[in-house]
Each structure stands twice: as structure tokens, then as C-alpha cells.
Short mmCIF file of C-alpha atoms in Angstrom, two decimals:
data_model
loop_
_atom_site.label_atom_id
_atom_site.label_comp_id
_atom_site.label_asym_id
_atom_site.label_seq_id
_atom_site.Cartn_x
_atom_site.Cartn_y
_atom_site.Cartn_z
CA MET D 1 18.75 15.40 18.75
CA ARG D 2 21.18 18.40 18.81
CA LEU D 3 19.30 20.47 16.17
CA PRO D 4 15.77 19.81 17.27
CA LEU D 5 16.72 20.94 20.78
CA LEU D 6 18.28 24.37 19.24
CA ALA D 7 15.29 24.89 17.18
CA LEU D 8 13.09 24.64 20.24
CA LEU D 9 15.31 27.04 22.24
CA ALA D 10 15.17 29.47 19.29
CA LYS D 11 11.61 29.99 20.35
CA GLU D 12 12.20 30.48 23.93
CA PRO D 13 14.72 29.50 26.75
CA ALA D 14 13.68 26.43 28.54
CA HIS D 15 14.89 23.80 30.99
CA GLY D 16 15.45 20.19 30.24
CA TYR D 17 12.01 18.81 31.07
CA GLU D 18 10.32 21.62 29.28
CA LEU D 19 12.18 20.57 26.32
CA LYS D 20 11.15 16.88 26.56
CA GLN D 21 7.62 18.01 26.72
CA ALA D 22 7.75 20.43 23.76
CA LEU D 23 9.26 17.55 21.67
CA GLU D 24 6.36 15.04 22.62
CA GLN D 25 3.76 17.96 22.00
CA THR D 26 5.20 18.66 18.55
CA PHE D 27 5.78 15.07 17.27
CA GLY D 28 3.15 13.38 18.96
CA ASN D 29 3.55 9.65 18.37
CA ALA D 30 5.70 10.25 15.23
CA TYR D 31 8.88 9.98 17.28
CA PRO D 32 9.88 7.66 20.11
CA SER D 33 9.69 9.69 23.33
CA PRO D 34 13.15 11.04 24.18
CA ASN D 35 14.57 10.05 27.54
CA ILE D 36 15.24 13.10 29.91
CA GLY D 37 18.88 11.68 30.40
CA GLN D 38 19.46 11.90 26.78
CA ILE D 39 18.37 15.41 26.62
CA TYR D 40 20.47 16.64 29.50
CA VAL D 41 23.68 14.77 27.82
CA THR D 42 22.86 16.60 24.66
CA LEU D 43 22.31 19.91 26.52
CA GLY D 44 25.72 19.51 28.19
CA ARG D 45 27.45 18.89 24.83
CA LEU D 46 25.90 21.85 23.24
CA GLU D 47 26.89 24.16 26.21
CA LYS D 48 30.42 22.74 25.79
CA ASP D 49 30.45 23.67 22.07
CA GLY D 50 29.11 27.11 22.85
CA LEU D 51 25.94 26.74 21.04
CA VAL D 52 23.75 27.08 24.33
CA ARG D 53 24.22 28.71 27.54
CA ALA D 54 22.56 27.94 30.82
CA VAL D 55 21.74 30.14 33.64
CA ASP D 56 20.82 28.67 37.27
CA VAL D 57 17.39 30.02 38.34
CA GLU D 58 16.67 29.74 42.18
CA GLN D 59 13.54 28.09 43.14
CA SER D 60 12.00 28.19 46.53
CA ASN D 61 12.19 24.75 48.36
CA ARG D 62 13.79 23.09 45.61
CA PRO D 63 17.21 22.69 44.10
CA ASN D 64 18.14 25.56 41.36
CA LYS D 65 16.95 24.46 37.90
CA LYS D 66 19.19 25.17 34.66
CA VAL D 67 17.42 27.17 31.95
CA TYR D 68 19.21 27.01 28.57
CA PHE D 69 19.13 29.59 26.05
CA LEU D 70 20.50 29.93 22.40
CA THR D 71 23.86 31.48 21.73
CA ALA D 72 24.62 33.52 18.53
CA ASP D 73 26.74 30.42 17.45
CA GLY D 74 23.86 28.24 18.32
CA ARG D 75 21.54 30.28 16.16
CA GLU D 76 24.05 30.17 13.24
CA ALA D 77 24.24 26.64 13.44
CA LEU D 78 20.52 26.25 13.54
CA GLU D 79 20.45 28.62 10.43
CA THR D 80 22.79 26.43 8.46
CA TRP D 81 21.01 23.22 9.41
CA VAL D 82 17.72 24.63 8.15
CA ASP D 83 19.17 26.25 4.94
CA GLU D 84 20.86 23.08 3.69
CA PRO D 85 19.36 20.29 1.59
CA THR D 86 19.18 17.25 3.52
CA GLU D 87 20.62 13.98 2.43
CA GLY D 88 17.93 11.42 1.26
CA PRO D 89 17.96 7.66 2.27
CA ARG D 90 20.31 5.73 -0.02
CA VAL D 91 19.63 2.74 -2.09
CA ARG D 92 19.82 -0.49 0.07
CA ASP D 93 23.22 -1.64 -1.04
CA GLU D 94 23.59 -4.66 0.91
CA PHE D 95 20.82 -6.41 -0.79
CA PHE D 96 22.18 -5.23 -4.14
CA MET D 97 25.50 -6.66 -3.26
CA LYS D 98 23.80 -9.92 -2.57
CA LEU D 99 22.00 -9.92 -5.74
CA VAL D 100 24.80 -9.02 -7.78
CA LEU D 101 27.39 -11.50 -6.20
CA ALA D 102 24.67 -14.38 -6.01
CA PRO D 103 25.89 -16.08 -9.11
CA LEU D 104 29.41 -16.34 -7.88
CA THR D 105 28.60 -17.69 -4.49
CA GLY D 106 26.41 -20.45 -5.68
CA ILE D 107 24.40 -20.17 -2.31
CA ALA D 108 21.27 -18.90 -3.69
CA ASP D 109 19.89 -17.89 -7.22
CA ARG D 110 18.71 -14.28 -7.79
CA MET D 111 15.17 -15.21 -8.23
CA ALA D 112 15.23 -16.73 -4.76
CA LEU D 113 16.81 -13.53 -3.32
CA ILE D 114 14.38 -11.34 -4.87
CA ASN D 115 11.42 -13.28 -3.78
CA ARG D 116 12.67 -13.39 -0.24
CA GLN D 117 13.17 -9.60 -0.40
CA ARG D 118 9.92 -8.81 -1.87
CA ARG D 119 8.04 -10.89 0.90
CA HIS D 120 10.01 -8.89 3.46
CA TYR D 121 9.09 -5.65 1.95
CA LEU D 122 5.52 -6.62 1.76
CA SER D 123 5.42 -7.55 5.25
CA LEU D 124 6.84 -4.37 6.29
CA MET D 125 4.30 -2.51 4.19
CA ARG D 126 1.53 -4.61 5.85
CA ASP D 127 2.79 -3.43 9.29
CA LEU D 128 2.69 0.21 8.02
CA THR D 129 -0.70 -0.23 6.51
CA GLU D 130 -1.82 -1.56 9.77
CA LEU D 131 -0.42 1.28 11.76
CA ALA D 132 -1.80 3.82 9.46
CA GLU D 133 -5.25 2.43 10.18
CA ARG D 134 -4.68 2.59 13.89
CA THR D 135 -3.25 6.16 13.91
CA ASP D 136 -5.61 8.82 14.98
CA PRO D 137 -6.55 10.78 11.80
CA GLY D 138 -5.84 13.94 13.30
CA ASP D 139 -2.36 13.08 13.93
CA ARG D 140 -0.92 14.69 10.80
CA VAL D 141 2.60 14.44 11.73
CA ALA D 142 2.62 10.74 12.46
CA LEU D 143 0.64 9.99 9.34
CA LEU D 144 2.84 11.82 7.08
CA LEU D 145 5.77 9.91 8.54
CA ILE D 146 4.09 6.89 7.95
CA GLU D 147 3.20 7.79 4.41
CA GLY D 148 6.98 8.62 3.75
CA ALA D 149 7.88 5.12 4.97
CA THR D 150 5.38 3.72 2.74
CA LEU D 151 6.52 5.64 -0.24
CA HIS D 152 10.02 4.62 0.25
CA LEU D 153 8.96 1.00 0.62
CA GLN D 154 6.92 1.23 -2.75
CA ALA D 155 10.20 2.48 -4.43
CA ASP D 156 12.22 -0.26 -3.01
CA LEU D 157 9.70 -2.83 -4.49
CA ASP D 158 9.52 -0.92 -7.79
CA TRP D 159 13.40 -1.20 -7.77
CA LEU D 160 13.25 -4.89 -6.96
CA GLU D 161 10.94 -5.39 -10.01
CA ARG D 162 13.54 -3.82 -12.26
CA CYS D 163 16.17 -5.76 -10.76
CA GLN D 164 13.91 -8.89 -11.57
CA GLU D 165 13.49 -7.72 -15.15
CA ASP D 166 17.11 -7.02 -15.94
CA LEU D 167 19.12 -9.56 -13.90
CA VAL D 168 16.75 -12.66 -13.96
CA SER D 169 16.20 -14.02 -17.55
CA MET Q 1 -13.82 -24.71 -1.24
CA THR Q 2 -12.06 -23.72 -4.48
CA VAL Q 3 -13.50 -20.53 -6.24
CA LEU Q 4 -11.33 -20.27 -9.07
CA ARG Q 5 -8.72 -22.83 -10.56
CA THR Q 6 -6.60 -22.68 -13.79
CA LEU Q 7 -4.69 -25.40 -15.31
CA ASN Q 8 -1.62 -24.75 -17.64
CA LEU Q 9 -3.30 -21.60 -18.85
CA VAL Q 10 -1.66 -20.11 -21.97
CA ARG Q 11 -2.09 -16.65 -24.00
CA ILE Q 12 -0.40 -16.29 -27.05
CA TYR Q 13 -1.05 -13.04 -29.22
CA GLN Q 14 -0.25 -12.75 -32.83
CA ASN Q 15 1.68 -9.86 -33.70
CA GLY Q 16 2.12 -9.57 -37.34
CA GLY Q 17 2.48 -13.46 -37.69
CA VAL Q 18 4.76 -13.65 -34.73
CA PRO Q 19 3.57 -15.22 -31.81
CA VAL Q 20 3.96 -13.45 -28.50
CA PRO Q 21 3.48 -15.44 -25.36
CA ALA Q 22 1.82 -13.21 -22.65
CA VAL Q 23 0.91 -16.18 -20.29
CA ARG Q 24 2.92 -19.23 -20.57
CA GLY Q 25 1.29 -22.02 -18.36
CA VAL Q 26 -0.12 -20.84 -15.29
CA ASP Q 27 -1.68 -23.24 -12.72
CA PHE Q 28 -3.22 -21.07 -9.92
CA THR Q 29 -5.85 -21.87 -7.35
CA VAL Q 30 -7.86 -19.20 -5.13
CA GLU Q 31 -9.74 -20.65 -2.31
CA ALA Q 32 -13.22 -19.18 -0.99
CA GLY Q 33 -12.64 -16.00 1.06
CA GLU Q 34 -9.05 -15.49 -0.15
CA PHE Q 35 -7.55 -12.16 -1.08
CA VAL Q 36 -4.91 -12.74 -3.62
CA ALA Q 37 -2.65 -9.91 -5.00
CA ILE Q 38 -0.91 -10.42 -8.46
CA MET Q 39 2.16 -8.61 -8.79
CA GLY Q 40 4.90 -8.34 -11.60
CA PRO Q 41 6.81 -6.07 -14.05
CA SER Q 42 4.72 -4.60 -16.70
CA GLY Q 43 4.38 -6.91 -19.62
CA SER Q 44 4.75 -9.94 -17.31
CA GLY Q 45 1.00 -11.02 -18.22
CA LYS Q 46 -0.73 -9.88 -15.06
CA SER Q 47 -3.71 -8.05 -17.07
CA THR Q 48 -3.87 -10.88 -19.59
CA LEU Q 49 -4.27 -13.39 -16.87
CA VAL Q 50 -7.09 -11.27 -14.93
CA HIS Q 51 -8.83 -10.71 -18.23
CA MET Q 52 -8.81 -14.41 -19.09
CA LEU Q 53 -10.22 -15.00 -15.63
CA GLY Q 54 -12.97 -12.75 -16.22
CA GLY Q 55 -13.83 -13.96 -19.72
CA LEU Q 56 -12.65 -10.64 -21.24
CA ASP Q 57 -9.98 -12.43 -23.15
CA GLN Q 58 -9.68 -15.94 -24.91
CA ARG Q 59 -7.04 -18.28 -23.57
CA THR Q 60 -4.89 -20.03 -26.23
CA SER Q 61 -4.80 -23.24 -24.38
CA GLY Q 62 -5.45 -24.65 -20.84
CA GLU Q 63 -8.38 -24.58 -18.55
CA ILE Q 64 -10.41 -22.10 -16.44
CA TRP Q 65 -12.70 -23.57 -13.68
CA LEU Q 66 -14.97 -21.31 -11.58
CA ASP Q 67 -16.97 -22.62 -8.77
CA GLY Q 68 -16.51 -26.38 -10.07
CA LYS Q 69 -17.51 -25.68 -13.54
CA ARG Q 70 -15.33 -25.31 -16.30
CA VAL Q 71 -15.61 -21.97 -18.12
CA ASP Q 72 -12.90 -21.36 -20.64
CA THR Q 73 -15.14 -23.13 -23.18
CA LEU Q 74 -18.16 -20.91 -22.69
CA SER Q 75 -19.37 -18.62 -25.44
CA GLU Q 76 -19.40 -14.77 -25.13
CA SER Q 77 -22.81 -14.75 -24.05
CA ALA Q 78 -22.56 -17.13 -21.49
CA TRP Q 79 -19.65 -15.32 -20.06
CA ALA Q 80 -21.87 -12.50 -20.07
CA VAL Q 81 -24.41 -14.20 -17.96
CA LEU Q 82 -21.71 -15.29 -15.60
CA ARG Q 83 -20.19 -12.02 -15.03
CA ARG Q 84 -23.63 -10.65 -14.20
CA ARG Q 85 -24.13 -13.48 -11.70
CA LYS Q 86 -21.11 -14.31 -10.24
CA ILE Q 87 -18.06 -11.91 -11.07
CA GLY Q 88 -17.33 -8.28 -10.47
CA PHE Q 89 -14.91 -6.73 -12.53
CA VAL Q 90 -12.92 -3.42 -11.94
CA PHE Q 91 -11.16 -2.39 -15.04
CA GLN Q 92 -8.04 -0.22 -15.08
CA PHE Q 93 -10.26 2.06 -17.46
CA TYR Q 94 -13.56 2.47 -15.47
CA ASN Q 95 -15.81 1.57 -18.54
CA LEU Q 96 -18.95 3.46 -16.81
CA VAL Q 97 -22.00 3.87 -18.80
CA THR Q 98 -21.51 7.61 -19.78
CA ASN Q 99 -25.35 8.37 -20.09
CA MET Q 100 -26.39 6.99 -16.64
CA THR Q 101 -26.05 8.47 -13.29
CA VAL Q 102 -23.55 7.29 -10.81
CA ALA Q 103 -26.18 5.83 -8.78
CA ASP Q 104 -27.67 4.10 -11.66
CA ASN Q 105 -24.23 2.83 -12.90
CA VAL Q 106 -23.95 1.09 -9.56
CA GLU Q 107 -27.69 -0.19 -9.33
CA LEU Q 108 -27.62 -1.80 -12.71
CA PRO Q 109 -25.59 -4.89 -12.09
CA ALA Q 110 -27.43 -5.45 -8.83
CA LEU Q 111 -30.91 -5.27 -10.74
CA LEU Q 112 -29.45 -7.50 -13.46
CA ALA Q 113 -28.48 -10.13 -10.90
CA GLY Q 114 -32.02 -10.25 -9.50
CA MET Q 115 -32.01 -8.07 -6.44
CA SER Q 116 -35.33 -5.85 -5.80
CA SER Q 117 -34.96 -2.11 -6.63
CA ARG Q 118 -35.06 -1.54 -2.95
CA GLU Q 119 -32.08 -4.02 -2.37
CA ALA Q 120 -30.35 -2.48 -5.34
CA ARG Q 121 -30.67 0.91 -3.89
CA GLU Q 122 -29.68 0.19 -0.21
CA ARG Q 123 -26.59 -1.86 -1.59
CA ARG Q 124 -25.65 1.30 -3.75
CA GLU Q 125 -26.11 3.64 -0.80
CA TYR Q 126 -23.78 1.44 1.33
CA LEU Q 127 -21.19 1.29 -1.30
CA LEU Q 128 -20.82 4.77 -2.28
CA GLY Q 129 -21.08 5.91 1.34
CA GLU Q 130 -18.03 3.75 2.14
CA LEU Q 131 -16.27 5.21 -0.66
CA GLY Q 132 -17.22 8.78 0.17
CA LEU Q 133 -19.22 9.24 -3.01
CA THR Q 134 -22.68 9.87 -1.41
CA GLU Q 135 -22.81 13.38 -2.70
CA ARG Q 136 -21.82 12.33 -6.42
CA ALA Q 137 -24.75 9.93 -6.65
CA TYR Q 138 -26.64 11.87 -9.06
CA ALA Q 139 -23.81 13.21 -11.14
CA ALA Q 140 -22.87 11.90 -14.55
CA PRO Q 141 -19.69 10.07 -14.95
CA ALA Q 142 -18.23 12.85 -17.12
CA GLU Q 143 -18.56 15.31 -14.17
CA LEU Q 144 -16.41 13.03 -12.02
CA SER Q 145 -12.68 13.10 -11.58
CA GLY Q 146 -10.73 10.11 -12.47
CA GLY Q 147 -10.23 9.04 -8.90
CA GLU Q 148 -13.99 9.23 -8.31
CA GLN Q 149 -14.81 7.26 -11.60
CA GLN Q 150 -12.43 4.54 -10.45
CA ARG Q 151 -14.24 4.21 -7.01
CA VAL Q 152 -17.48 4.22 -8.80
CA ALA Q 153 -16.31 1.30 -10.93
CA LEU Q 154 -15.34 -0.58 -7.71
CA ALA Q 155 -18.71 0.07 -6.16
CA ARG Q 156 -20.40 -1.16 -9.43
CA ALA Q 157 -18.34 -4.47 -9.35
CA LEU Q 158 -19.37 -5.02 -5.74
CA ALA Q 159 -23.16 -4.19 -6.44
CA ASN Q 160 -24.21 -7.60 -7.08
CA GLY Q 161 -22.38 -9.32 -4.37
CA PRO Q 162 -20.27 -11.35 -6.70
CA ARG Q 163 -18.87 -14.56 -5.87
CA LEU Q 164 -15.37 -13.36 -7.01
CA LEU Q 165 -14.19 -9.72 -7.34
CA LEU Q 166 -11.38 -9.28 -10.14
CA ALA Q 167 -9.55 -6.07 -10.21
CA ASP Q 168 -7.09 -4.53 -12.69
CA GLU Q 169 -5.00 -1.86 -10.80
CA PRO Q 170 -7.90 -0.50 -8.77
CA THR Q 171 -5.89 2.21 -7.11
CA GLY Q 172 -4.06 3.12 -10.25
CA ASN Q 173 -5.31 6.79 -10.49
CA LEU Q 174 -5.97 7.46 -6.77
CA ASP Q 175 -4.30 9.93 -4.49
CA SER Q 176 -3.31 8.66 -0.95
CA ARG Q 177 -6.59 9.45 0.60
CA ASN Q 178 -8.80 7.96 -2.00
CA THR Q 179 -6.31 4.88 -2.10
CA ARG Q 180 -7.22 4.39 1.77
CA ASP Q 181 -10.87 4.55 1.16
CA VAL Q 182 -10.59 1.79 -1.65
CA LEU Q 183 -8.40 -0.28 0.67
CA LYS Q 184 -10.72 0.08 3.68
CA LEU Q 185 -13.65 -1.08 1.36
CA LEU Q 186 -11.70 -4.07 0.05
CA GLY Q 187 -10.53 -5.03 3.64
CA GLU Q 188 -14.25 -4.81 4.77
CA VAL Q 189 -15.72 -6.88 1.97
CA HIS Q 190 -12.80 -9.39 2.23
CA GLY Q 191 -13.54 -9.48 6.11
CA ASN Q 192 -17.28 -10.53 5.25
CA GLY Q 193 -15.80 -13.16 3.24
CA GLN Q 194 -15.49 -11.86 -0.45
CA THR Q 195 -13.02 -13.58 -2.48
CA VAL Q 196 -10.81 -11.13 -4.24
CA VAL Q 197 -8.16 -11.35 -6.90
CA VAL Q 198 -6.48 -7.93 -7.70
CA VAL Q 199 -3.70 -7.13 -10.17
CA THR Q 200 -1.60 -4.40 -8.70
CA HIS Q 201 1.67 -2.25 -8.63
CA ASP Q 202 0.59 -0.73 -5.49
CA ALA Q 203 2.29 -2.52 -2.43
CA LYS Q 204 -0.23 -0.82 -0.24
CA VAL Q 205 -3.04 -2.95 -1.85
CA ALA Q 206 -0.75 -6.02 -1.88
CA SER Q 207 -0.10 -5.57 1.73
CA LYS Q 208 -3.94 -6.26 2.48
CA ALA Q 209 -3.80 -9.56 0.56
CA ASP Q 210 -3.56 -13.09 2.14
CA ARG Q 211 -1.40 -13.98 -0.64
CA VAL Q 212 0.64 -12.36 -3.22
CA VAL Q 213 1.61 -14.10 -6.47
CA THR Q 214 4.38 -12.82 -8.51
CA LEU Q 215 4.47 -13.19 -12.25
CA SER Q 216 7.59 -12.79 -14.44
CA ASP Q 217 7.42 -13.32 -18.26
CA GLY Q 218 4.09 -14.93 -18.13
CA MET Q 219 4.86 -17.43 -15.28
CA ILE Q 220 4.39 -17.57 -11.67
CA VAL Q 221 7.52 -17.16 -9.94
CA ASP Q 222 6.66 -16.63 -6.47
CA ASP Q 223 3.38 -17.47 -4.42
CA ALA Q 224 3.64 -16.11 -0.81
CA SER Q 225 1.13 -16.39 1.97
CA MET Q 226 1.31 -13.21 3.89
CA ARG Q 227 1.62 -14.24 7.41
CA ARG Q 228 0.74 -11.57 10.08
CA ARG Q 229 4.00 -10.67 12.07
CA ARG Q 230 3.49 -11.81 15.67
CA PHE Q 231 4.83 -8.32 17.18
CA PRO Q 232 3.43 -5.54 14.79
CA PRO Q 233 4.78 -2.12 15.59
CA GLY Q 234 3.02 -0.06 18.19
CA SER Q 235 3.22 3.36 17.19
CA ALA Q 236 4.31 5.71 14.44
CA GLY Q 237 7.46 6.27 16.40
CA ASP Q 238 8.51 2.59 15.40
CA VAL Q 239 8.27 3.48 11.76
CA VAL Q 240 11.81 5.13 12.25
CA GLU Q 241 13.17 2.02 13.65
CA LEU Q 242 11.35 -0.04 10.90
CA HIS Q 243 12.65 1.85 7.91
CA GLY Q 244 15.29 4.20 9.24
#
């Protein structure tokens, strides 16, 4: 949450509620709607770290509101984030542990583990397929997120197949 | 009602006098209206199995029953008649007739199955429309991209309203948008009662199926009913939770 907020503030200073709205507008359905408390807590931490500063703006008939803007340090942190390659998700090594250790435990054989895992992935895939069908075709961000999840799942299934070929025979 | 049943189906190829078993005793039943996906590593016998089910490869031993009739003993010409009437087959490589237009490729099986030319044309228009190919109707297969040819092959396989649709990697060469069109059509014909058996690597295709059968080394190692979850995810935001 920290860096997306910095990115929004790089465009223009804003108060907490505006940031919530901007996040919703940008990501549509693709991200769970952030709660306003979470946003204020994050802004407080960013302020403490010197990445944003707040100024009180007087409002008639209402309490002052805090408008946040990006500091030079904040911009630097944002640039570092944007410039860095991002770690990809890792192989699901907990399942792999189970699979490799299965013959030692005597609790389940490998084929049974692989079959159960495949069924699980396929039911996740079914959820994603249904979700893609229900998603507004104009919501590119949401559809790309779903497609990303789909491709990861396909890779998990392909890898499961490789495990099946090499460990079960 | 059972559409398809195999009993201890075996296929052994001879490779320079060395027997190579591809399918090693498959017992498999498909009920009317079921959508079954067959998965498994390459070389596990999936394609061989589905080719035998369509009469395109000879079994070594065992039995195949289609609509209550034994078919593994049929001659090639009897199989050809059966395919014309009851089976739609989508090949991995599209096998379109090169000197006929897309429209004619799709209408031909409908006409051969006994539809009137008007029915055949309407069926073709519907299928090509669903697959986003209306504007390509009068093109020759050679003018189409691989993805377009593959979708035409699916339209052709569905043209005669087959009792059983068999498909070997029907989305193998498609990008994600074309895959979506193919999935939508498969879902639609399945919804209308079409029985479908599809060999696939593509989990998106498998996720549309009622059942996923997994082969390994020529044998069935898993046969899973795909039940719907009670609480499917509500929005794309949940994907992050699902898979984060």
C-alpha cells in the first residue's frame, strides 16, 4: 500500500479520501477496495519516515483537512521502487515438500497427492474462468489480473505434470 | 444414458519389431451430455485414446461401444459413415479441405449428414458467428491464420450436430482471446446437451469440463468430477486472495 500511495501523490497532493477514490478508480475491481483507516495509518507512517508531508487546510464549517504531498525522499523511494525488477512468485514449495517426503511418511502416496493437488488447481481455474466471464470486458486491469492468475495456475499444473512424470513410475 | 464406453482398451504400436504400448487397458464411460476433459503428460496416450474413440486409429485389443453399439470391429468405411452421422472430430492439425471456402468446409458435413442446404447454411452462419469468423466465410483456408483455421475446424466438427464431439487440443494454437471464443462456444453447445470429450493441456479448457480424466503411461490414474464450489469468488479483487 505504501508505494501505490506515493505514486498517486507524485501526480498531485491529495487528502486521504481522495487517495482512496483514486485507487478505486485506477484498479476498478482488480484490487479489494482499501479501507480508509488503512490509508490514514499508512499515510501516518509515510509521514513519520519523511516520505510525505501533510499540511492542514482550513475548511469553512468543517474541521481542517490534511493534504499530503510527496517529499524529495518520497520521490526517491518511488523512483527506486519503479526502477527495480520485481520478485516473481515462487514455486509452491510446501506442496513439493509433501511430495518429496511422502514415501517416508507412509501417509499418502505421491500419485494421490498429485491427484488431489491437480483437482484443487482445476477448481481454482474454474473459479477464474467464471470470474473472467462475469467481468466487464472493458475492465482491462481486472481482466489482466485474472489472466495473470490463470497463467500462473497453468504453470503450476504443467509443473505438477512434470512431477508426475519424474517421481511416479 | 451412456454415449460411449470402452472396455480394457489397448493400443500397442510396433517400433521396428519392438512393441510400444501407448494405451494399456482403459475402461472409460461417458454419459449423454457430459463434458469430459482428458489430461496427462505428453506421451501418456491421450491422443491415441481419442483417435481410437473416433475410429481414426485401430485398437490392439478391447472394445469400444458408441450409443449401445459395438464399433471397434467396424470397417473403415463403416467408421466413415458413423463419423459423418454421429461424431464431430477436431484435430490438432486442422485438416481443412484446401480448395473449398471456409463456408463450404463447415457446411459440407452438415449436408453429408442429411441437412437441407438452408439448414446447413444457417448452422454454418451461427457457428462462424460464435467464433468471430463471419467475415472470413468466403476465404480459402490458406488465407487464414493458424488460430482461425483451428476455429473453423471446430465449427466444422459441430456442423452436423454430432452425438459426440471429440477434440484433440482444440485451443493448442490459439491466443487468449480466441481461446475465450472457443471456450464460450464449447460451454454453449455443452449447455445445449452436447456430449464433449476433449484432450487438452489447457487448464482453462479442462476447467469447463464436468469431469477430468488423467492419464499416465497409457492408464487412467485419476477420474475427478468437477463440482462447483459453493462460494465462487465475487470479483477480480478476490483473485489476489485466491492466488496471492
